[in-house]
XYZ file of C-alpha atoms in Angstrom:
715
model
C 19.561 13.451 12.526
C 20.891 10.776 10.344
C 18.776 7.390 12.219
C 19.521 4.797 9.343
C 22.831 2.663 9.047
C 24.206 1.626 5.784
C 26.188 -0.767 4.496
C 29.400 0.740 3.021
C 29.699 0.214 -0.927
C 33.427 -0.802 -0.867
C 32.404 -3.285 2.493
C 30.166 -5.070 -0.396
C 32.547 -5.407 -2.619
C 35.247 -6.551 -0.160
C 32.845 -8.786 1.786
C 30.273 -10.205 -0.742
C 26.760 -11.332 0.467
C 27.581 -14.804 0.150
C 30.333 -14.709 3.025
C 27.498 -14.483 5.904
C 26.547 -17.851 5.353
C 28.464 -21.125 3.624
C 25.257 -22.335 2.140
C 27.387 -23.166 -0.998
C 30.572 -24.471 0.605
C 30.396 -27.735 -0.827
C 30.094 -28.502 -4.710
C 28.857 -32.133 -5.792
C 29.526 -32.278 -9.691
C 30.127 -34.192 -12.084
C 31.251 -38.550 -11.712
C 30.758 -38.559 -8.050
C 32.948 -35.820 -7.091
C 32.758 -33.325 -4.074
C 34.263 -29.850 -3.711
C 34.959 -28.398 -0.286
C 35.659 -24.528 0.116
C 36.890 -25.116 3.381
C 40.348 -24.969 2.317
C 41.934 -22.799 -0.174
C 42.212 -23.808 -2.721
C 39.243 -25.911 -2.472
C 39.573 -29.471 -1.962
C 38.001 -32.607 -3.725
C 36.678 -35.932 -2.205
C 34.399 -38.778 -3.422
C 31.053 -38.847 -3.084
C 30.735 -42.780 -3.770
C 27.336 -41.961 -5.223
C 25.775 -39.238 -7.643
C 26.145 -38.662 -11.143
C 25.550 -34.956 -12.422
C 25.769 -34.356 -15.842
C 23.607 -31.448 -16.127
C 21.086 -30.745 -13.512
C 21.548 -31.100 -9.879
C 22.417 -28.962 -6.484
C 24.267 -28.947 -3.447
C 22.915 -27.242 -0.277
C 25.304 -26.790 3.078
C 24.216 -25.753 6.413
C 25.451 -22.188 7.732
C 28.724 -23.385 9.272
C 29.556 -24.813 5.750
C 28.765 -28.578 6.696
C 27.652 -30.235 3.951
C 23.534 -31.078 3.960
C 22.407 -33.021 0.672
C 22.922 -33.004 -2.923
C 20.676 -33.924 -5.792
C 20.972 -35.110 -8.968
C 18.586 -35.661 -11.520
C 17.594 -39.523 -9.822
C 17.852 -38.940 -6.030
C 18.576 -36.853 -3.206
C 21.749 -37.969 -1.348
C 22.583 -37.005 2.597
C 25.872 -36.339 4.088
C 26.621 -39.290 4.673
C 26.157 -40.411 0.701
C 23.301 -42.355 1.130
C 19.969 -41.936 -0.207
C 17.859 -39.757 2.119
C 14.747 -41.350 3.751
C 12.189 -41.075 0.906
C 14.857 -39.889 -1.459
C 14.981 -41.691 -4.493
C 13.108 -41.610 -7.448
C 13.376 -37.817 -8.193
C 12.468 -38.651 -11.801
C 14.267 -35.913 -13.025
C 16.156 -35.361 -16.562
C 19.942 -35.847 -16.894
C 19.777 -33.884 -20.150
C 17.764 -30.762 -18.425
C 20.327 -27.905 -17.899
C 18.746 -26.520 -14.569
C 16.016 -29.077 -14.053
C 16.969 -28.968 -10.313
C 16.839 -26.347 -7.524
C 16.674 -26.163 -3.883
C 15.624 -23.201 -1.841
C 15.041 -22.713 2.220
C 11.473 -22.858 2.966
C 10.575 -19.549 4.180
C 9.955 -19.590 8.141
C 10.534 -23.207 8.583
C 14.113 -23.898 9.904
C 15.862 -27.217 8.814
C 12.917 -27.493 5.736
C 13.614 -26.553 2.164
C 11.769 -26.741 -0.965
C 13.250 -28.950 -3.686
C 11.819 -28.170 -7.730
C 12.278 -30.245 -10.467
C 11.708 -29.664 -13.713
C 11.522 -33.347 -15.281
C 9.967 -36.425 -15.779
C 6.505 -37.246 -14.356
C 5.113 -40.812 -13.802
C 3.952 -41.599 -17.202
C 7.360 -39.910 -18.392
C 5.969 -37.134 -19.574
C 7.720 -33.658 -18.312
C 6.168 -31.619 -15.759
C 7.286 -29.024 -13.036
C 6.934 -30.553 -9.775
C 8.023 -30.031 -5.907
C 9.327 -31.911 -2.834
C 9.557 -30.749 0.717
C 12.835 -31.914 2.491
C 12.492 -31.751 6.304
C 16.324 -31.961 7.689
C 15.216 -32.684 11.163
C 14.168 -36.579 9.959
C 16.381 -39.668 9.876
C 18.414 -38.295 13.307
C 19.197 -35.257 11.109
C 20.077 -37.028 8.118
C 16.979 -35.872 6.676
C 13.734 -37.034 4.490
C 11.225 -36.088 1.990
C 7.743 -35.718 3.468
C 6.154 -34.228 0.807
C 7.374 -35.818 -3.056
C 6.797 -34.734 -6.485
C 3.760 -32.525 -5.959
C 2.991 -31.381 -9.739
C 3.177 -27.274 -9.940
C 2.783 -27.333 -13.773
C 0.883 -29.955 -15.369
C 2.248 -32.963 -17.881
C 3.105 -32.103 -21.271
C 5.354 -33.197 -24.259
C 8.960 -32.377 -24.204
C 10.112 -28.724 -25.017
C 7.324 -26.732 -23.573
C 9.444 -24.958 -21.528
C 13.558 -24.547 -21.879
C 15.838 -25.670 -19.663
C 16.091 -22.721 -17.588
C 15.235 -22.797 -13.626
C 16.485 -20.178 -11.189
C 15.232 -18.295 -7.952
C 15.734 -15.049 -6.550
C 14.985 -13.895 -2.881
C 11.897 -11.614 -2.730
C 12.522 -8.233 -1.389
C 11.491 -9.067 2.038
C 14.592 -11.048 2.369
C 12.061 -14.176 3.295
C 9.901 -15.319 0.492
C 11.537 -16.216 -2.986
C 10.704 -15.774 -6.734
C 11.350 -19.097 -8.743
C 11.740 -18.104 -12.605
C 11.577 -20.165 -15.852
C 11.459 -19.787 -19.260
C 8.640 -20.933 -22.207
C 9.952 -22.705 -25.078
C 9.922 -20.895 -28.575
C 8.919 -17.803 -26.766
C 9.724 -14.425 -24.877
C 7.653 -15.754 -21.722
C 9.086 -15.855 -18.658
C 7.010 -17.877 -16.055
C 7.244 -16.959 -12.312
C 5.925 -18.098 -9.108
C 6.348 -16.481 -5.846
C 7.233 -18.744 -3.167
C 6.473 -18.339 0.821
C 6.126 -20.396 3.697
C 2.533 -22.210 2.885
C 2.290 -21.302 -0.735
C 3.291 -21.655 -4.223
C 1.645 -18.609 -6.070
C 1.652 -18.633 -9.913
C 2.761 -19.072 -12.464
C 2.748 -15.237 -13.607
C 3.745 -14.861 -17.106
C 6.108 -11.621 -18.592
C 6.642 -11.359 -22.275
C 10.302 -9.382 -22.708
C 13.489 -9.934 -24.252
C 14.030 -12.397 -27.391
C 12.564 -15.648 -28.117
C 14.228 -18.470 -26.401
C 14.593 -21.961 -26.982
C 14.045 -22.184 -30.651
C 15.711 -25.403 -31.918
C 18.051 -25.576 -28.556
C 16.471 -25.596 -25.193
C 19.828 -25.511 -23.382
C 21.428 -22.778 -21.431
C 21.763 -21.123 -18.356
C 19.426 -18.681 -16.316
C 21.556 -16.871 -13.465
C 20.795 -13.818 -11.154
C 23.343 -11.348 -9.728
C 24.457 -11.658 -6.214
C 22.496 -8.544 -5.479
C 19.142 -9.736 -7.206
C 18.816 -6.532 -9.316
C 19.745 -8.772 -12.454
C 18.935 -11.789 -14.383
C 20.706 -12.964 -17.727
C 19.922 -16.015 -20.015
C 21.308 -17.186 -22.729
C 20.614 -19.733 -25.322
C 21.896 -21.755 -28.023
C 20.220 -19.806 -30.660
C 22.702 -16.717 -30.153
C 20.514 -15.069 -27.494
C 22.466 -13.079 -24.937
C 19.725 -11.356 -22.936
C 20.237 -9.474 -19.425
C 17.446 -7.830 -17.526
C 16.550 -5.551 -14.160
C 14.954 -7.483 -11.722
C 12.639 -5.895 -9.148
C 12.517 -8.164 -6.180
C 9.314 -6.817 -5.108
C 7.085 -7.366 -7.950
C 9.113 -10.270 -9.603
C 9.260 -8.126 -12.677
C 11.962 -7.697 -15.693
C 12.724 -4.326 -17.150
C 15.313 -2.726 -19.570
C 16.165 -5.494 -21.666
C 19.682 -5.266 -22.850
C 20.715 -7.994 -25.671
C 23.996 -8.797 -26.244
C 23.661 -11.863 -28.343
C 24.687 -12.235 -31.713
C 21.831 -14.339 -32.929
C 24.081 -17.406 -34.087
C 26.611 -18.906 -31.125
C 25.468 -21.937 -29.025
C 25.574 -19.966 -25.881
C 25.579 -22.449 -22.780
C 27.053 -21.199 -19.846
C 26.945 -17.474 -17.895
C 28.015 -15.756 -15.089
C 28.458 -12.580 -12.905
C 30.872 -10.976 -11.013
C 30.932 -10.650 -7.012
C 29.555 -6.887 -7.818
C 27.412 -7.625 -10.910
C 29.816 -5.422 -13.243
C 31.051 -8.080 -15.224
C 29.106 -10.433 -17.173
C 31.009 -13.783 -18.853
C 29.447 -16.107 -21.495
C 30.603 -19.451 -23.022
C 29.535 -21.200 -25.975
C 28.435 -24.712 -26.370
C 29.653 -28.123 -28.418
C 28.082 -26.734 -31.982
C 30.416 -23.802 -32.789
C 33.816 -24.326 -34.397
C 35.697 -22.511 -31.886
C 35.180 -22.282 -27.739
C 35.171 -18.977 -26.325
C 34.943 -17.268 -23.281
C 33.691 -13.357 -23.506
C 33.551 -10.712 -20.760
C 30.982 -7.856 -21.349
C 31.179 -4.777 -19.070
C 27.698 -3.919 -17.916
C 28.408 -0.429 -16.429
C 29.950 0.764 -19.857
C 27.807 3.242 -21.580
C 27.560 0.679 -24.424
C 27.726 -3.165 -22.847
C 27.506 -5.063 -26.189
C 30.444 -3.042 -27.553
C 32.309 -3.737 -24.482
C 33.071 -7.898 -25.274
C 36.424 -9.226 -24.822
C 37.137 -12.499 -25.697
C 39.268 -14.021 -22.702
C 39.782 -17.412 -24.045
C 39.585 -19.642 -26.884
C 40.116 -22.982 -28.139
C 39.472 -24.874 -31.306
C 39.682 -28.279 -29.596
C 36.254 -29.544 -30.853
C 35.914 -32.524 -28.115
C 36.235 -29.615 -25.369
C 32.560 -28.541 -24.277
C 32.464 -25.788 -22.094
C 29.998 -26.620 -19.324
C 28.150 -24.521 -16.647
C 29.440 -21.295 -14.892
C 29.102 -20.835 -10.884
C 30.471 -18.224 -8.786
C 32.481 -19.719 -5.568
C 32.569 -18.674 -2.137
C 35.758 -17.600 -2.805
C 34.630 -14.738 -4.947
C 36.222 -16.659 -8.152
C 34.099 -18.079 -11.265
C 34.365 -21.610 -11.746
C 33.528 -23.346 -15.523
C 33.163 -26.733 -15.876
C 34.491 -28.815 -19.024
C 33.114 -31.931 -20.585
C 35.095 -34.481 -22.739
C 33.136 -35.016 -26.119
C 34.969 -38.052 -27.633
C 34.728 -41.871 -27.784
C 37.721 -42.096 -25.255
C 36.247 -44.484 -22.561
C 35.040 -42.528 -19.191
C 37.794 -44.065 -17.279
C 40.542 -43.074 -18.919
C 42.365 -39.890 -17.441
C 42.296 -36.075 -19.469
C 42.922 -32.473 -18.591
C 39.096 -31.845 -19.920
C 37.480 -34.186 -18.230
C 39.543 -33.621 -15.062
C 39.712 -29.886 -14.883
C 37.753 -26.508 -14.303
C 38.471 -23.118 -15.838
C 38.792 -20.539 -13.297
C 38.409 -16.662 -13.268
C 40.902 -15.383 -10.578
C 39.321 -12.020 -10.573
C 36.413 -11.676 -12.289
C 35.756 -7.940 -11.154
C 38.725 -6.767 -13.332
C 38.434 -5.814 -17.056
C 39.420 -8.245 -19.621
C 42.451 -10.309 -19.447
C 43.231 -8.648 -16.115
C 40.320 -11.114 -14.810
C 42.725 -13.519 -15.105
C 41.309 -16.879 -16.712
C 43.116 -19.687 -15.907
C 41.701 -22.467 -18.433
C 41.702 -26.149 -17.362
C 43.424 -25.049 -13.792
C 41.364 -26.891 -10.966
C 42.515 -30.149 -10.541
C 39.955 -32.729 -9.522
C 41.228 -35.799 -10.582
C 41.033 -38.783 -10.302
C 37.467 -38.209 -10.649
C 35.537 -36.956 -13.404
C 33.427 -33.505 -14.583
C 30.713 -33.128 -16.621
C 28.718 -29.679 -17.622
C 27.442 -29.689 -14.441
C 27.800 -27.330 -11.349
C 25.481 -27.019 -8.644
C 22.430 -24.446 -9.472
C 22.911 -22.287 -6.200
C 21.056 -19.440 -5.927
C 21.917 -16.528 -3.490
C 20.657 -17.819 0.168
C 22.117 -14.842 1.892
C 20.495 -12.311 -0.016
C 18.812 -9.994 2.795
C 16.004 -7.561 2.771
C 16.023 -4.690 0.347
C 17.780 -2.037 2.689
C 15.002 0.964 2.659
C 16.990 4.415 0.944
C 18.679 6.635 3.293
C 17.022 9.496 4.659
C 18.733 12.103 6.474
C 17.482 15.193 7.658
C 20.464 16.778 8.538
C 21.231 18.098 11.948
C 18.982 20.018 14.212
C 18.895 24.007 13.712
C 17.883 27.556 14.772
C 16.648 30.051 13.074
C 16.137 33.994 14.734
C 13.448 35.218 12.324
C 11.729 35.127 8.994
C 14.592 36.439 7.563
C 17.116 33.822 8.333
C 16.735 30.573 6.828
C 18.311 26.868 7.838
C 19.567 24.679 5.085
C 17.810 21.257 5.841
C 19.060 17.320 4.358
C 21.958 16.148 2.530
C 22.424 16.314 -1.738
C 19.711 14.577 -3.659
C 20.540 11.280 -4.848
C 19.030 9.753 -8.330
C 16.134 7.723 -8.336
C 14.797 9.060 -5.251
C 11.718 11.450 -4.207
C 11.817 13.631 -1.490
C 8.696 15.186 0.860
C 9.095 17.438 3.135
C 6.384 17.802 6.056
C 4.491 19.814 7.163
C 5.271 22.328 4.119
C 4.939 25.385 5.883
C 7.986 27.496 5.861
C 10.135 25.467 3.589
C 10.986 26.905 0.052
C 10.422 23.753 -1.343
C 8.845 20.419 0.649
C 9.852 18.180 -2.628
C 13.425 18.517 -2.850
C 16.374 17.154 -1.028
C 17.591 20.124 0.451
C 14.788 23.157 1.218
C 15.543 26.214 2.973
C 13.533 26.140 6.120
C 12.106 29.918 7.708
C 9.320 28.343 9.958
C 8.530 31.377 12.179
C 8.069 28.785 15.446
C 9.803 26.060 16.231
C 8.578 23.017 13.991
C 9.523 19.359 13.402
C 9.931 18.317 10.103
C 9.672 15.088 8.587
C 11.306 13.809 5.703
C 9.961 10.917 3.396
C 12.294 9.352 1.010
C 11.014 7.454 -1.853
C 13.055 4.865 -3.750
C 11.314 5.021 -7.277
C 13.399 1.941 -8.488
C 11.271 -0.764 -6.765
C 8.140 -1.399 -5.396
C 8.815 -2.681 -1.487
C 11.184 -1.492 1.189
C 11.139 1.464 -0.567
C 10.249 4.337 1.989
C 12.357 5.562 4.815
C 11.711 8.869 7.067
C 14.154 11.135 9.468
C 13.208 14.202 11.191
C 14.907 17.573 12.199
C 13.760 20.198 14.708
C 14.257 23.563 13.627
C 13.784 25.683 16.690
C 12.456 29.433 16.210
C 13.856 32.241 18.474
C 12.124 35.782 17.553
C 14.337 38.540 17.433
C 12.065 40.644 18.907
C 9.095 40.629 20.967
C 5.280 40.102 19.913
C 3.052 43.059 19.766
C -0.705 43.021 21.030
C -3.430 42.003 18.547
C -7.379 41.653 18.783
C -8.632 39.085 16.146
C -12.056 40.347 16.376
C -15.252 39.447 18.431
C -16.330 36.045 18.896
C -19.021 34.934 16.806
C -22.385 32.434 16.952
C -24.791 31.001 14.710
C -26.207 27.906 13.019
C -24.581 24.524 11.573
C -23.371 25.385 8.239
C -23.777 29.085 8.942
C -21.281 31.186 6.967
C -19.916 33.605 10.045
C -17.191 36.319 9.144
C -14.468 36.426 11.735
C -11.622 38.488 12.388
C -10.355 41.727 11.736
C -9.710 44.457 8.930
C -6.730 43.713 6.843
C -3.050 45.103 7.332
C -1.254 44.832 3.971
C 2.322 44.340 5.696
C 0.950 41.418 8.121
C 0.775 37.590 7.260
C -2.458 35.786 8.699
C -2.578 31.897 9.717
C -5.675 30.844 11.417
C -5.433 27.447 13.472
C -7.130 24.859 12.969
C -7.980 25.881 9.108
C -11.225 23.285 9.764
C -14.448 25.367 8.012
C -12.520 28.150 6.685
C -12.613 29.193 3.193
C -8.758 30.688 3.441
C -6.596 30.402 6.603
C -4.795 33.123 5.148
C -7.040 36.116 5.143
C -7.523 38.470 7.489
C -11.484 37.905 7.432
C -12.158 34.275 6.362
C -15.354 32.826 6.377
C -16.092 30.129 8.812
C -19.035 27.180 7.996
C -18.920 24.849 11.129
C -21.382 22.066 12.435
C -19.921 22.574 15.892
C -17.922 25.119 17.998
C -15.011 25.985 17.805
C -11.715 28.369 19.102
C -9.557 29.642 16.472
C -6.061 30.878 16.949
C -4.305 33.412 14.851
C -1.007 34.055 14.265
C -0.376 37.776 12.748
C 3.556 38.297 11.464
C 4.306 41.548 10.959
C 7.272 41.666 8.283
C 7.742 45.753 7.926
C 11.057 45.306 9.340
C 13.891 42.682 8.856
C 12.854 40.448 11.659
C 9.081 39.816 12.218
C 6.894 40.574 14.782
C 4.748 37.752 15.831
C 1.199 38.058 17.540
C -1.753 35.994 18.755
C -5.161 35.958 19.575
C -8.339 34.056 19.233
C -11.855 34.361 18.230
C -14.524 31.731 19.846
C -17.497 30.552 17.331
C -20.114 29.364 18.924
C -22.497 26.702 17.080
C -25.962 26.067 18.528
C -29.220 24.845 16.702
C -32.225 27.112 18.921
C -35.224 25.581 18.788
C -37.764 27.980 17.442
C -40.111 25.237 16.390
C -43.568 25.357 18.382
C -46.125 23.358 17.359
C -48.299 24.409 20.661
C -49.930 22.152 22.859
C -51.639 18.563 21.762
C -55.231 19.250 21.208
C -58.840 17.596 20.963
C -61.806 17.884 17.903
C -64.908 16.472 18.411
C -65.782 13.598 15.958
C -68.926 14.099 13.727
C -68.972 18.287 14.637
C -68.026 20.454 11.800
C -65.445 22.334 13.499
C -61.911 23.908 13.062
C -59.014 24.928 15.398
C -55.532 26.084 15.254
C -52.121 24.587 15.977
C -48.877 25.796 16.419
C -47.975 29.243 17.959
C -47.367 33.122 16.216
C -45.091 33.469 13.732
C -41.478 34.202 14.121
C -40.608 37.166 11.460
C -38.395 35.732 8.535
C -38.860 32.149 9.557
C -40.154 29.290 6.998
C -42.627 26.631 8.550
C -43.429 23.597 7.094
C -46.143 21.265 8.079
C -45.882 17.437 7.616
C -48.549 16.139 6.540
C -50.241 19.005 4.897
C -54.002 16.877 4.862
C -56.399 18.768 7.168
C -54.739 21.795 7.419
C -56.133 25.034 5.452
C -52.201 26.296 4.961
C -49.392 23.857 5.430
C -46.731 26.803 5.210
C -48.486 29.044 7.903
C -47.089 29.110 11.667
C -50.728 28.545 12.983
C -52.577 26.763 10.375
C -56.266 25.692 10.959
C -57.203 22.192 11.094
C -60.415 20.166 10.140
C -60.315 16.458 11.206
C -62.164 13.801 11.549
C -59.389 11.056 12.280
C -56.656 11.505 14.793
C -53.265 12.807 13.221
C -49.701 13.588 14.009
C -48.439 16.677 12.356
C -44.511 17.721 12.362
C -43.324 20.932 12.131
C -40.269 22.397 10.598
C -38.834 25.821 11.169
C -36.130 27.448 9.301
C -34.370 30.715 10.367
C -31.792 32.412 8.161
C -31.486 29.634 5.583
C -28.904 27.363 8.326
C -31.367 27.049 11.207
C -33.446 24.554 11.456
C -35.480 22.989 14.162
C -38.584 20.562 14.494
C -41.683 20.138 16.582
C -45.156 18.253 16.687
C -48.451 17.974 17.916
C -51.031 15.120 18.032
C -54.550 16.270 17.223
C -57.223 14.208 18.602
C -60.441 13.227 17.482
C -63.174 11.425 19.203
C -66.741 11.720 20.331
C -67.080 14.866 22.565
C -69.929 14.317 25.491
C -68.461 17.355 27.620
C -68.216 21.142 26.713
C -65.700 21.556 24.273
C -64.532 25.096 23.410
C -62.112 25.994 20.429
C -58.828 27.580 21.472
C -58.775 29.956 18.199
C -61.471 31.224 15.859
C -60.156 33.459 12.416
C -63.283 35.883 11.719
C -62.472 36.835 8.447
C -65.387 36.332 6.434
C -64.567 33.372 4.837
C -67.483 30.737 6.494
C -64.997 29.034 8.143
C -64.452 29.000 11.575
C -65.448 32.636 11.808
C -67.811 32.081 14.972
C -66.909 30.720 18.765
C -68.923 27.926 18.749
C -68.890 25.884 21.710
C -69.666 21.972 21.920
C -72.535 20.449 23.725
C -73.700 23.872 24.793
C -76.124 23.768 27.523
C -79.307 25.646 27.025
C -79.509 29.086 28.841
C -75.896 28.993 29.832
C -74.097 33.060 30.368
C -71.356 33.313 28.724
C -68.553 36.835 28.718
C -65.418 37.676 26.868
C -62.597 39.981 28.293
C -59.661 41.457 25.915
C -56.143 41.456 27.574
C -56.586 44.514 29.056
C -59.756 43.308 31.304
C -61.876 44.804 29.523
C -65.151 42.879 28.726
C -65.731 43.039 24.947
C -68.947 40.205 24.736
C -71.949 39.155 27.428
C -75.021 37.072 26.627
C -77.105 35.711 29.310
C -78.324 32.816 27.261
C -75.398 31.929 24.687
C -76.275 30.840 21.470
C -73.167 29.894 19.880
C -73.195 33.494 17.991
C -70.070 35.488 19.123
C -68.630 36.393 15.739
C -65.852 39.095 16.672
C -65.736 41.035 13.659
C -64.602 44.097 15.082
C -62.300 43.257 17.742
C -58.450 43.252 16.941
C -56.098 40.023 16.725
C -54.723 38.527 20.062
C -55.858 36.337 23.119
C -59.140 36.863 24.601
C -60.576 35.642 28.024
C -63.895 33.664 28.419
C -66.012 32.507 30.917
C -68.884 30.399 30.790
C -71.480 29.814 33.634
C -73.996 26.610 33.058
C -77.273 26.655 34.617
C -76.575 23.607 36.353
C -73.613 25.408 38.113
C -70.689 24.668 35.896
C -68.062 27.666 35.775
C -65.620 27.480 32.877
C -63.033 29.653 31.726
C -60.612 29.653 29.169
C -58.726 31.334 26.404
C -59.307 31.791 22.419
C -56.967 33.503 19.871
C -58.583 35.596 17.312
C -56.674 35.342 13.897
C -57.501 37.317 10.901
């Protein structure tokens, strides 16, 4: 199923990105000239105001209506008046791209105006203003003015390059500059509220060594950025709209020519460069960037030895043609007409190779108005968000058995990574077109990642492979249910058949979910489903069964009832109960106990104490209990609950505390046989010859009290 729709590449060339909106429909250039591309060819008008020598820009609305234009001195509205608070821009007339305007993200009718020019003290700085077109009844005004981004500095710290490219999200912007006499670019990230940066990147050649001038231009798709300089540098880079980083430096320069203007064809295939005033021959050259050797694809498409004809800036027009400005450099008075100062050069078919591009020098007439080297510094406002890579998992398929497979996906494209989930049943989950033999109906998810960029680079698609077994399933016994303690390794399953394939679900807690008898270690109960595939024949047989693993933690620990010891009397008693075979006992704290690792330790205390008992059975089954031993003065008759007549002199004798003189005392075993009798008991019963066990005793005092209880004899 192909869930994404893609723009046909041919449509991209036939209908360039800039056709969606007419932001560049008007150009205010030279000495008070406005070109309107609402007609074909464009029409020239008199603006009454601006004088664009090098820096400046012009912005129109989506319908192609002029909004404002900027030279190095002021911002002008569509009435050709200085915009509200638009005076004193304080730009420099001789900075190639000193002015730049871009829409403010998420703020309709607002624009950032960037200016690399003068500060208040006539030092140089990089600053910005905010233009709000809703002010002054829709003629616009500046709300924030000349806010410094880079602190003032002496002239020459940065070259005259200033350009913007939309972020990969299609909303935010990257603004880019270049440091003078350096290979470092500066980039700023621009969103609706913040201007973040600069970030620095060293790449390419040193620009501005002895000459700061030259354009910095982006291709219409934002994938390329090119810089030319008067020291013979022509650098072309790949541009990542997600990170703002440059890569894959391509050097096309000669190190000697005074390059100034440059431009990309609409497709980005061809790159055009012209030189400046200081070379004996004026030239315009074309490079084919799709050529295996772009540097050696250079073709000279125009030249002139007229030393007063200075070729200026390039700009790709809304009509798909490249326009190149000229300036007359002579003592001829400015009011005297001249073909050089009144006409632009036009490349009619910039996406054609060599002379087929049809360059027409000095062919577009703006007379009686005059031009300089300036053309508007206009980034591509229409550049939208990056499209995710195409993910096409193919049509839904049906398989009849494991021997039958379905080919998924479509042929691979270079630069993409492919990942299929789940991987079960696939010949290779990391290729564009794996074979699927799932053995059960499965929905596969294809994820495609474009490795050439870091945002908007993931897309997904799904395909369902329906499994229809060719033959019925067979009966299966997956083995008995099991029970155990948390973390205990319990073996489940059945004897292995070499012709069967095993798959347990879920895989939680299993050491190998594809074994016939895996070991399960769980913290809670779980039902497992075993799927067995018999592949002894061409088409598989499938069977299912379940095994329940019950996890519980039995309460083995029994610390016995709370007890009372008499204060100040040298006697002991036992805590706990009879031991469980194989169990490990640990009492905490060990204070006052004869053996803290016994099931029934003897306790001697002179103060109260709480004991905690830990009992571990089979390593994994652990349980706890507690007993409180109270110690207090005894005024009543008190008898111990256990004695240990083992001859060690400790607790060998059954001693009754506060025993009244002349009391009778009798003891019976568990069969009811009397094993001891005294008419006047003197705390002297020591059952040395009696076996371990529980005995019943009875005490009668002369005052008529009749007391009964049990005592445990422990060896």
